[in-house]
Short mmCIF file of N, CA and C in Angstrom, two decimals:
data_model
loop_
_atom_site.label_atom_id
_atom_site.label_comp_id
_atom_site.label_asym_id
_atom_site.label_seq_id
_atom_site.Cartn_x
_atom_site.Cartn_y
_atom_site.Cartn_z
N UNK A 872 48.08 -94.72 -90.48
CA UNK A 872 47.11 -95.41 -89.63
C UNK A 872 45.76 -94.73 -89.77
N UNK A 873 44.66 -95.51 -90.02
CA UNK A 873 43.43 -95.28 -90.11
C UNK A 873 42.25 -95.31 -88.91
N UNK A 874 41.72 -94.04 -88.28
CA UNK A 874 40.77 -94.71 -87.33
C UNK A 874 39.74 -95.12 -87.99
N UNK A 875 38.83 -95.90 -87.08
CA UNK A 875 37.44 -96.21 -87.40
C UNK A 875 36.24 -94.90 -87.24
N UNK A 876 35.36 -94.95 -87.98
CA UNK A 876 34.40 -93.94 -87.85
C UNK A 876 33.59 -94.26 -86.09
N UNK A 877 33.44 -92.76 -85.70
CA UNK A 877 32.69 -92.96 -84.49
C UNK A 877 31.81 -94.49 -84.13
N UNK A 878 30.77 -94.38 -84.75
CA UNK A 878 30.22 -95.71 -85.01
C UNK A 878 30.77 -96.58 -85.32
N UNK A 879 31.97 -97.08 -85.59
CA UNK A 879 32.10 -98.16 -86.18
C UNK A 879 33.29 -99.20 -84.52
N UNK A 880 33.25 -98.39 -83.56
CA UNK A 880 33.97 -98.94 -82.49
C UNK A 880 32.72 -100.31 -81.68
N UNK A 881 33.96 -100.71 -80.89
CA UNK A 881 33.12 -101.72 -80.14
C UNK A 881 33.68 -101.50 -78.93
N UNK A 882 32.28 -101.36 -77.71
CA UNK A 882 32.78 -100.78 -76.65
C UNK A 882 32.20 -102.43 -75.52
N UNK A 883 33.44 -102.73 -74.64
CA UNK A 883 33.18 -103.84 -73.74
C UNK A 883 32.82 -103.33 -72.36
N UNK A 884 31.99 -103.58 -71.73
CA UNK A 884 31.89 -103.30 -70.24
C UNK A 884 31.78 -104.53 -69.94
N UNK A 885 32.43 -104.24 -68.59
CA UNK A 885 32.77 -105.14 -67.25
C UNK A 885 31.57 -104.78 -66.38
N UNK A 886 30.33 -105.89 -66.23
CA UNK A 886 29.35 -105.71 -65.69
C UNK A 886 29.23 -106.48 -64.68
N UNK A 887 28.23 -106.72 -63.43
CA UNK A 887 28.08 -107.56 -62.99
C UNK A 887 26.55 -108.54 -63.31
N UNK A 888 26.87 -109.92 -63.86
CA UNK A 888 25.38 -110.60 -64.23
C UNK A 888 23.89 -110.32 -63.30
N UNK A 889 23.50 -110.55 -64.38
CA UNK A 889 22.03 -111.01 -62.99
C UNK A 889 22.09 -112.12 -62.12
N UNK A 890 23.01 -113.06 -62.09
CA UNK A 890 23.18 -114.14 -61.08
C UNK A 890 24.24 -113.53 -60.20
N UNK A 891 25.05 -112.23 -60.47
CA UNK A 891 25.87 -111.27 -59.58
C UNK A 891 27.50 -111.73 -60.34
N UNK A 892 27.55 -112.45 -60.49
CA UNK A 892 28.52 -112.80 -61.41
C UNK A 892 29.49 -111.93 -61.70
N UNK A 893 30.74 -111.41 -62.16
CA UNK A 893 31.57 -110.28 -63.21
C UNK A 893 31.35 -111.25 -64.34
N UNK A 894 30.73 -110.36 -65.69
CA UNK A 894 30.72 -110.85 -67.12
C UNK A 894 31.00 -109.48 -67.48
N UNK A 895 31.11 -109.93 -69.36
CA UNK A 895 31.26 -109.03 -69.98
C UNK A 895 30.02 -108.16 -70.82
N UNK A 896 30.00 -107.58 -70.89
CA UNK A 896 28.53 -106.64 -72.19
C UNK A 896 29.33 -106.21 -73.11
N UNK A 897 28.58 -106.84 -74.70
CA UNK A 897 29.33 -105.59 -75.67
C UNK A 897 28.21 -105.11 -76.10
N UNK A 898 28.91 -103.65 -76.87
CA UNK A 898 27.85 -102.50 -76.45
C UNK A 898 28.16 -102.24 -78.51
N UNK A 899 27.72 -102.27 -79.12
CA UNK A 899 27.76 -102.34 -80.79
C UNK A 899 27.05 -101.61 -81.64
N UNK A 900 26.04 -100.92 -80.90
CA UNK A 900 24.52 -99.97 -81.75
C UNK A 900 24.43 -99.02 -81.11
N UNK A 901 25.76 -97.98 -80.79
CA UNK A 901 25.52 -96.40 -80.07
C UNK A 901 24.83 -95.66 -80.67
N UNK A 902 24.25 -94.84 -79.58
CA UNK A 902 23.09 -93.78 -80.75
C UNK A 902 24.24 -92.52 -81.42
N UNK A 903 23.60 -92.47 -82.44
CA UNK A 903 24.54 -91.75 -83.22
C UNK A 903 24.16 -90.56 -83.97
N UNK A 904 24.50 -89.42 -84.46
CA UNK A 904 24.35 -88.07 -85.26
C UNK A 904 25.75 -87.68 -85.72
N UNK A 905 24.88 -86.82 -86.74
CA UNK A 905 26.06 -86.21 -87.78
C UNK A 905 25.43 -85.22 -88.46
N UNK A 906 26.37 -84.23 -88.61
CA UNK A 906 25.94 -82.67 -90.04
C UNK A 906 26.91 -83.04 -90.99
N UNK A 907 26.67 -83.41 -91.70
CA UNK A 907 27.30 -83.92 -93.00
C UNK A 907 28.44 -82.98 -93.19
N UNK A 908 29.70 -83.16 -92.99
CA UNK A 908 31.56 -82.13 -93.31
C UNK A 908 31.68 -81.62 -92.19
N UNK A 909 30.70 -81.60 -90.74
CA UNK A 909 30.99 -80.78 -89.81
C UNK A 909 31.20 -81.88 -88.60
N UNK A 910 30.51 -82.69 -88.06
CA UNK A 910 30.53 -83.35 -87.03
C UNK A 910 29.82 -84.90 -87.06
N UNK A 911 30.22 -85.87 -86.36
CA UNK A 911 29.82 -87.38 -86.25
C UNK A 911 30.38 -87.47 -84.97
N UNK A 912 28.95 -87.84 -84.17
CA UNK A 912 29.18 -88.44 -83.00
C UNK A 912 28.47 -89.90 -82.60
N UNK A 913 28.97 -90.87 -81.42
CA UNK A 913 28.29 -92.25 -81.44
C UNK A 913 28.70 -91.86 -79.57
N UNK A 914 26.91 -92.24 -79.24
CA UNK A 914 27.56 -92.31 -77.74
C UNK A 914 26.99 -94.14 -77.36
N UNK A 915 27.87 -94.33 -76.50
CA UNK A 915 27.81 -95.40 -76.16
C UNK A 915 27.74 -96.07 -74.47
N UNK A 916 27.24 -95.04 -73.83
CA UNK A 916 27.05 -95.46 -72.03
C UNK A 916 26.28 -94.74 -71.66
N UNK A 917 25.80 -94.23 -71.30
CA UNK A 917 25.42 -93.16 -70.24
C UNK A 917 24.64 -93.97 -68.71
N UNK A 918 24.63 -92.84 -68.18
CA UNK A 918 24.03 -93.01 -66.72
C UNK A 918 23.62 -91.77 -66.31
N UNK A 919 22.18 -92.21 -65.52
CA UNK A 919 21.40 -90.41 -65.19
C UNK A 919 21.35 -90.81 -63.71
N UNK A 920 20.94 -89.82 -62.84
CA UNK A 920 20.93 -89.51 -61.51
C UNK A 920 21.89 -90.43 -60.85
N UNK A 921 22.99 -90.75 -61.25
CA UNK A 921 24.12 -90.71 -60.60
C UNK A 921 24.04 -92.56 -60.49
N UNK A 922 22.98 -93.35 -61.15
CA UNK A 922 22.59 -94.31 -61.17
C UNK A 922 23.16 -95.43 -61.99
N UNK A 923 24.21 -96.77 -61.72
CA UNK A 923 24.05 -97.98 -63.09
C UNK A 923 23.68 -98.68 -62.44
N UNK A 924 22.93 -99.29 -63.58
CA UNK A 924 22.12 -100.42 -63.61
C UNK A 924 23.12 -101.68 -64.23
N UNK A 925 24.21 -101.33 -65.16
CA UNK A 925 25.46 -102.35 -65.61
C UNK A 925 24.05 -102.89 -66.19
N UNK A 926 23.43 -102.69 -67.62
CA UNK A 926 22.49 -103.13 -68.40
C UNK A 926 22.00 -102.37 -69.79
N UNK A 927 21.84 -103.19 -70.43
CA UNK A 927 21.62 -102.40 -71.57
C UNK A 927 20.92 -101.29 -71.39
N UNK A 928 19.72 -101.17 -70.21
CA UNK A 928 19.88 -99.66 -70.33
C UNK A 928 20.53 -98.51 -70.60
N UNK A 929 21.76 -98.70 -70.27
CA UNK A 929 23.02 -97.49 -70.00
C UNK A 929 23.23 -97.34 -71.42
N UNK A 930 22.87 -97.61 -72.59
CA UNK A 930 23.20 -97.80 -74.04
C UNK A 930 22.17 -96.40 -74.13
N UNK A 931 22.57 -95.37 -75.08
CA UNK A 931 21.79 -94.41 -75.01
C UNK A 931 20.60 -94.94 -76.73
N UNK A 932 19.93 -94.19 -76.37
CA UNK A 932 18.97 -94.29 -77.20
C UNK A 932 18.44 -93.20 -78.02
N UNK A 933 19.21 -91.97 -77.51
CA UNK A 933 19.49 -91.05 -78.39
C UNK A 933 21.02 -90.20 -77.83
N UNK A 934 21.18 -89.09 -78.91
CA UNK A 934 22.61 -88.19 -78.77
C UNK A 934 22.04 -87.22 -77.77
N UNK A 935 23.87 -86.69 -77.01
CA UNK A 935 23.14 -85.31 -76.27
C UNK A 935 23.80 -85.52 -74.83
N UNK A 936 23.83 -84.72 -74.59
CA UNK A 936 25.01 -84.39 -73.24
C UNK A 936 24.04 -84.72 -71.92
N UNK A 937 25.06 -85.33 -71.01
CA UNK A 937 24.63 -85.55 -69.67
C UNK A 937 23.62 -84.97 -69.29
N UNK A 938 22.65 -85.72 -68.46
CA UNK A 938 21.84 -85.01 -67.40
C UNK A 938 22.70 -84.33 -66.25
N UNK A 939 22.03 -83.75 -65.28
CA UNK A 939 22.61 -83.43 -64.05
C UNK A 939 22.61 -84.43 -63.08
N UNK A 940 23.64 -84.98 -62.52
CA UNK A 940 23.75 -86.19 -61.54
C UNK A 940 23.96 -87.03 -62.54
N UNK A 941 24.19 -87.46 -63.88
CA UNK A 941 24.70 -88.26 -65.18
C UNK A 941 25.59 -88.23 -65.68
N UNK A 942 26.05 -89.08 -66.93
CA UNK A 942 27.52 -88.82 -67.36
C UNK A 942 26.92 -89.40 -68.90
N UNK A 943 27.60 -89.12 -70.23
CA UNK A 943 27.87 -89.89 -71.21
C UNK A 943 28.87 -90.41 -71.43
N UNK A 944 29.33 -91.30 -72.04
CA UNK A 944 30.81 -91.40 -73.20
C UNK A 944 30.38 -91.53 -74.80
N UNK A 945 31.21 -90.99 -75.20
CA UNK A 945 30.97 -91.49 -76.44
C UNK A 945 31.94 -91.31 -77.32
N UNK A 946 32.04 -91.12 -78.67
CA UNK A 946 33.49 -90.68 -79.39
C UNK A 946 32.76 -89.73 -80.72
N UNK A 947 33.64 -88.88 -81.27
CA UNK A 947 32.99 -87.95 -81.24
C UNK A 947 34.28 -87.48 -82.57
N UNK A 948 33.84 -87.02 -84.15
CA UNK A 948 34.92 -87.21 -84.76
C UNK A 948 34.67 -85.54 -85.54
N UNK A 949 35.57 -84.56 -85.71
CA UNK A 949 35.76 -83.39 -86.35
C UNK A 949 36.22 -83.76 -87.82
N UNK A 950 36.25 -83.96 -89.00
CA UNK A 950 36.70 -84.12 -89.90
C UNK A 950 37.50 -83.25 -90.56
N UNK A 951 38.65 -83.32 -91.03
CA UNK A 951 39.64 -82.45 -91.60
C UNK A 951 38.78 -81.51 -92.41
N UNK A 952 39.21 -79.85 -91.98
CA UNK A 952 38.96 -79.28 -92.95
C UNK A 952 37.44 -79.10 -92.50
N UNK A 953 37.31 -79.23 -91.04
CA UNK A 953 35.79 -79.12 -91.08
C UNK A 953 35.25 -77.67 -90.23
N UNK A 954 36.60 -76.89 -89.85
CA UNK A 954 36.09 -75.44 -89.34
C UNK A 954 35.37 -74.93 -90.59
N UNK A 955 34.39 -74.01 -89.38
CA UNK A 955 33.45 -72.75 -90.24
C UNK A 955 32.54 -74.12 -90.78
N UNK A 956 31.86 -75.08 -90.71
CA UNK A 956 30.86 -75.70 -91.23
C UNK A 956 29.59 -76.01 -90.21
N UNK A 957 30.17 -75.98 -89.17
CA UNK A 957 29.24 -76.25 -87.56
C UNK A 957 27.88 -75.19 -87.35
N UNK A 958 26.84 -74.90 -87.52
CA UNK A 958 26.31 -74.01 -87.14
C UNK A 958 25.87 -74.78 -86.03
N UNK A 959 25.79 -74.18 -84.68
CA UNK A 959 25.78 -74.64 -83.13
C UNK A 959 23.60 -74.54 -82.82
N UNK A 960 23.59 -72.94 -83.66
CA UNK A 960 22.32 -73.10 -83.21
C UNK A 960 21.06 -74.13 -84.09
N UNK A 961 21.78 -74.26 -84.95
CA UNK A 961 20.66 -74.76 -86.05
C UNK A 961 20.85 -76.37 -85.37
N UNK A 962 21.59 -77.00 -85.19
CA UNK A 962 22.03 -78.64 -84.96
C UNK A 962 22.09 -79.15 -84.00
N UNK A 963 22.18 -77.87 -82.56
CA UNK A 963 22.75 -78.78 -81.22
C UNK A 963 21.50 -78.14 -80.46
N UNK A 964 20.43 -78.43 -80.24
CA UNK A 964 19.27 -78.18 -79.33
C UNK A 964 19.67 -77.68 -77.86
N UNK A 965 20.64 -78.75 -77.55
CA UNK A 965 20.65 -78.54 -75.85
C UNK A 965 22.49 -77.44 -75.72
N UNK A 966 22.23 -77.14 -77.09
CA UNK A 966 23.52 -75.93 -76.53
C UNK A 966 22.89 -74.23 -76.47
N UNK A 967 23.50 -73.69 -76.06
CA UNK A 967 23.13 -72.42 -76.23
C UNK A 967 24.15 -71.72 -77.31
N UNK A 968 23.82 -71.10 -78.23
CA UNK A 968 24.57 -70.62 -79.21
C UNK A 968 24.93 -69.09 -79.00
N UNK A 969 26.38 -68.99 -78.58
CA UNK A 969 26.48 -67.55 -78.55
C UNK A 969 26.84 -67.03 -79.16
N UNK A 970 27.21 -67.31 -80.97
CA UNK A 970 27.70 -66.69 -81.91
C UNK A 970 28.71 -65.39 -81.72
N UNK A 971 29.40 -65.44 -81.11
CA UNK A 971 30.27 -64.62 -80.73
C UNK A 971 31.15 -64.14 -81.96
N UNK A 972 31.10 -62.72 -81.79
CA UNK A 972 31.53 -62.01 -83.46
C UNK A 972 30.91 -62.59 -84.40
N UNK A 973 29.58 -63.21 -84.76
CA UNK A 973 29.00 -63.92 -85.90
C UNK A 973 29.59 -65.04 -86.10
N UNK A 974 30.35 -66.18 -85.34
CA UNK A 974 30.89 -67.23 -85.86
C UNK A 974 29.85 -68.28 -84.81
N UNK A 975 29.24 -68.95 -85.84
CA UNK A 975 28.20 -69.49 -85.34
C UNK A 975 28.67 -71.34 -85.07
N UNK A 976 29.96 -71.27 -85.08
CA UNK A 976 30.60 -72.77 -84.31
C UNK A 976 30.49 -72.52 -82.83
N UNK A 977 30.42 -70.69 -82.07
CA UNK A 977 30.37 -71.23 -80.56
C UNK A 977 29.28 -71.42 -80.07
N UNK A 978 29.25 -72.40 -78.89
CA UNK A 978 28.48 -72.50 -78.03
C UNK A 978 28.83 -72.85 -76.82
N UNK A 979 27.65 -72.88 -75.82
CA UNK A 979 27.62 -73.40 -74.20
C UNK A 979 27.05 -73.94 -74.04
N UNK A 980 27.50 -75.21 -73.86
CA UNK A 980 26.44 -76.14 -72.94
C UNK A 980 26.09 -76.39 -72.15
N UNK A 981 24.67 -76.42 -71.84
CA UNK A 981 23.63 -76.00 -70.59
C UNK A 981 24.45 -76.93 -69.39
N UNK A 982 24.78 -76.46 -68.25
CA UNK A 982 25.37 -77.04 -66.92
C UNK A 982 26.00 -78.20 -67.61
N UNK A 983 27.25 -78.43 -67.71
CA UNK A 983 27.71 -79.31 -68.30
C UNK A 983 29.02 -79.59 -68.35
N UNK A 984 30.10 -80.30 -67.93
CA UNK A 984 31.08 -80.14 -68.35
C UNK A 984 32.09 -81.21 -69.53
N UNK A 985 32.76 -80.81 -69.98
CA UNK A 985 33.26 -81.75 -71.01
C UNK A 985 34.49 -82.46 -70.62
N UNK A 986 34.98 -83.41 -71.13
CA UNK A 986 36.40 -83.67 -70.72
C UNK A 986 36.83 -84.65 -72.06
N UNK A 987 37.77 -84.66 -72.75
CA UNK A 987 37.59 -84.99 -73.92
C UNK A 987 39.60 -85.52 -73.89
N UNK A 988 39.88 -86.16 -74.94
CA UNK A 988 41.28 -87.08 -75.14
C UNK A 988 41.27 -87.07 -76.98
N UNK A 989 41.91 -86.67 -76.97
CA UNK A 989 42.00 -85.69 -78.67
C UNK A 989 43.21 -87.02 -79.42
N UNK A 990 42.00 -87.80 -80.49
CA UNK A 990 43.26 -88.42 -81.22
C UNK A 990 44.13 -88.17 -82.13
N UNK A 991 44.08 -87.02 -82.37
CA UNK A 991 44.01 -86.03 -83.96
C UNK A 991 44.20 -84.92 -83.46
N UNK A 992 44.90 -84.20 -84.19
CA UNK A 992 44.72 -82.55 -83.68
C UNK A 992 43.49 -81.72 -84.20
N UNK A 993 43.41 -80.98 -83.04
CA UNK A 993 42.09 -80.28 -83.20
C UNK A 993 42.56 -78.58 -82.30
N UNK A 994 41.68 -77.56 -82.76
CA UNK A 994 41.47 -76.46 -82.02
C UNK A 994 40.34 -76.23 -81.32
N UNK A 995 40.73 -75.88 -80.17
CA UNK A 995 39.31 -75.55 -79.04
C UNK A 995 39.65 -73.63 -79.14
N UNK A 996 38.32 -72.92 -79.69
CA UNK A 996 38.55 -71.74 -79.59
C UNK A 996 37.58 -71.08 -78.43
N UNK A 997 38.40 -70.15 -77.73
CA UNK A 997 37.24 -69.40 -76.50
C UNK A 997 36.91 -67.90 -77.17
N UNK A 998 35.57 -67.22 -76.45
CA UNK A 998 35.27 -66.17 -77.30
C UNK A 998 36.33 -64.82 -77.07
N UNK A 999 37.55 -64.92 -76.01
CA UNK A 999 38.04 -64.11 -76.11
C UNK A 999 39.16 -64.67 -77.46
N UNK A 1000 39.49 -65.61 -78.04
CA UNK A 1000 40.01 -65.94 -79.59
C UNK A 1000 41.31 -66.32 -78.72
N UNK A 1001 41.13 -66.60 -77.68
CA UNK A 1001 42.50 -68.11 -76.80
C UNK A 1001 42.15 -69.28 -77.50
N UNK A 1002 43.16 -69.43 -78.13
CA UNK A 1002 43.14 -71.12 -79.07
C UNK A 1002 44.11 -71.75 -78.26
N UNK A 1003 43.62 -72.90 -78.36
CA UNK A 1003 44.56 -74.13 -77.83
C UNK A 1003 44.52 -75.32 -78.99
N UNK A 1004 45.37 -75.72 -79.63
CA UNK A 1004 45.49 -76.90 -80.31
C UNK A 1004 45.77 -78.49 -79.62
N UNK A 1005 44.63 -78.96 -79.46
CA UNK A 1005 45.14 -80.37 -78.70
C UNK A 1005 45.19 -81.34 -79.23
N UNK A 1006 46.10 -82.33 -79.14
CA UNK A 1006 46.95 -83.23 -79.75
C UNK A 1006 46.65 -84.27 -79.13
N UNK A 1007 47.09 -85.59 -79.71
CA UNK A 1007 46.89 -86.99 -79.56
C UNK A 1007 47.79 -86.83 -77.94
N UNK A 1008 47.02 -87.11 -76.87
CA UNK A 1008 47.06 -87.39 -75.52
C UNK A 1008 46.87 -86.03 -74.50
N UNK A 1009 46.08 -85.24 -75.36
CA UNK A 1009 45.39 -83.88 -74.62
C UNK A 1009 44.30 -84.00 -73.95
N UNK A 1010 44.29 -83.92 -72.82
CA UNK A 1010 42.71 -83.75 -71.95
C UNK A 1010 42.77 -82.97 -71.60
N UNK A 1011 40.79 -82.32 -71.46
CA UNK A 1011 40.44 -80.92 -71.96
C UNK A 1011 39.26 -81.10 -70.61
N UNK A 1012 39.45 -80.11 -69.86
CA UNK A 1012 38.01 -80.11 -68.96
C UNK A 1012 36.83 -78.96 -69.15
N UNK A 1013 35.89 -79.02 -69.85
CA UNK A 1013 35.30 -77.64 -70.12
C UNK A 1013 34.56 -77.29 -68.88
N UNK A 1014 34.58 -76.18 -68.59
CA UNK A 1014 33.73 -75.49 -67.27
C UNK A 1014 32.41 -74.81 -67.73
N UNK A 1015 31.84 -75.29 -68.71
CA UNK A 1015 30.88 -75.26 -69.36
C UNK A 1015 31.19 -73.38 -69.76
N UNK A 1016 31.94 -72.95 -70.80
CA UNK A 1016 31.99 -72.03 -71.21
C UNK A 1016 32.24 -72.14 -72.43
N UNK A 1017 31.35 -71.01 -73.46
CA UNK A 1017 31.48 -70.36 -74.43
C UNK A 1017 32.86 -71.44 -75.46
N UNK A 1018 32.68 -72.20 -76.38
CA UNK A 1018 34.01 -72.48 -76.83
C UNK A 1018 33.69 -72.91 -78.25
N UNK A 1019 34.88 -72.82 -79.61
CA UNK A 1019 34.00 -73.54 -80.77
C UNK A 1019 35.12 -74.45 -81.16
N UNK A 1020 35.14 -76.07 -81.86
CA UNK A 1020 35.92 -76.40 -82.14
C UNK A 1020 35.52 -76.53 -83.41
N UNK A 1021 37.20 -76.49 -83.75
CA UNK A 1021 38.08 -76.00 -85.39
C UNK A 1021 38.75 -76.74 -85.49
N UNK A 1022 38.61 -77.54 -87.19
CA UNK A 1022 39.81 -78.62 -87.91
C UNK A 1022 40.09 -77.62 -88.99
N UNK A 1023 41.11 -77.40 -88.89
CA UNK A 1023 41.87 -76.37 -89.96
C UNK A 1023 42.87 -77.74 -90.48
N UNK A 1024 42.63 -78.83 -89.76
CA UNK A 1024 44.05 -79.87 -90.06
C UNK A 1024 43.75 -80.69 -91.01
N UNK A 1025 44.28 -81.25 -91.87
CA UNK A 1025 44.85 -82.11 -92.58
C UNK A 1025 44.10 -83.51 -92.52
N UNK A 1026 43.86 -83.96 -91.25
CA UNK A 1026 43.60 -85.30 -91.19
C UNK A 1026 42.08 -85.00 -90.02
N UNK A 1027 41.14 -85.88 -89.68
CA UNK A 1027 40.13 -85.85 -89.34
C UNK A 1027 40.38 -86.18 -87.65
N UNK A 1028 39.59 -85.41 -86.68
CA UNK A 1028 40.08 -85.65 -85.20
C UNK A 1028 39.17 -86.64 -84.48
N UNK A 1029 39.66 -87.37 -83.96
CA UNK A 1029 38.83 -88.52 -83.18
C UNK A 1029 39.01 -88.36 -82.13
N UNK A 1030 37.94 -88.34 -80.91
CA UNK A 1030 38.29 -88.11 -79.44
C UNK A 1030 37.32 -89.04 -79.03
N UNK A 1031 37.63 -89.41 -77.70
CA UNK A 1031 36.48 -89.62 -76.63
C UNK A 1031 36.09 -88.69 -75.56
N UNK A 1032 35.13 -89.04 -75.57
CA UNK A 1032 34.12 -87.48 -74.63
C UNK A 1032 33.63 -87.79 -73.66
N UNK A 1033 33.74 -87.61 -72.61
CA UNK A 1033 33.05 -88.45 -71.37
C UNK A 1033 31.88 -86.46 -70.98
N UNK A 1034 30.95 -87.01 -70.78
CA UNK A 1034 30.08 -85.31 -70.64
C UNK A 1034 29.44 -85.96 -69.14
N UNK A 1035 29.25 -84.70 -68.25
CA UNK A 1035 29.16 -84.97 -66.60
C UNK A 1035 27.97 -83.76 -66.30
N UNK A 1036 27.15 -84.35 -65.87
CA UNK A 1036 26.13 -82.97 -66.29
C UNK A 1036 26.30 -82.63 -64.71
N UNK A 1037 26.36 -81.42 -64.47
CA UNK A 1037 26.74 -80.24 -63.43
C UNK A 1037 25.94 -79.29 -63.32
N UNK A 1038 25.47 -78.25 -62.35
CA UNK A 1038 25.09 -76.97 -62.79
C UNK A 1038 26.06 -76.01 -61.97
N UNK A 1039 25.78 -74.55 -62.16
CA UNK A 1039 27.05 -73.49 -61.62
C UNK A 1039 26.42 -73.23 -60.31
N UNK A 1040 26.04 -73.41 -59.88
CA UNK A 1040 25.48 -73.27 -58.48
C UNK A 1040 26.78 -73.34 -57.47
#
């Protein structure tokens, strides 16, 4: 079985019309990024200050993790064979890169938490080197700490990512 590339999904929301109505929205042109052997992501909703509008607004218009009082979704694909290719600080602006022991896949993302549904196996590594391998029906809540993910596998990992922007306060 073959997934589709991040981008290549079609996402339906259940909106309510401008006449108040329940219709449907399809959502077909997520904003999207990629480091060529390391990462491809497509997000496709978001909402900031805790706000929907159920309108094409909510379609992001660029990549990049929740505001605070916001949320994204999107899907989000590791490609086999794609540990050790990630550099965190050079590619991800809104992470903080803590290169921990020189391995420049970890990072933290600024007030943020993750929660992710792994279609593929994948490794989530923490900087004390606690690996967890998560598998097709794994959900993952990050507490916005230090973490790098690793495809040492065989086949390419597809998840969905829902990101909830938080701070530690």
């Amino acid at each position: 079985m073959s997934f589709p590339r991040p981008s290549d999904f079609d996402l339906v929301v259940a909106i309510e019309s401008e006449d108040g109505e329940p219709d449907f929205m399809d959502v077909s042109s997520p904003a999207t990024a990629a480091i060529d052997g390391a990462v491809e992501s497509s997000w496709y909703w978001s909402v900031t200050d805790g706000h929907q509008t159920n309108s094409p607004e909510n379609v992001p218009t660029r990549t990049g993790v929740a505001e605070i009082g916001g949320y994204t979704f999107g899907i989000v694909c590791f490609p086999a064979h794609s540990a050790g290719k990630l550099d965190v600080a050079r590619s991800t602006p809104s992470a903080i890169s803590t290169g921990h022991d020189g391995d420049p896949a970890f990072a933290c993302l600024r007030h943020h938490r993750l929660r992710d549904s792994a279609l593929r196996p994948v490794d989530i590594e923490l900087p004390s080197r606690r690996v967890r391998t998560l598998r097709p029906g794994s959900l993952l809540v990050m507490g916005g700490v230090p973490h790098a993910w690793k495809n040492n596998f065989d086949q390419d990992c597809i998840y969905a990512a829902i990101t909830i922007g938080a701070t530690r306060d």
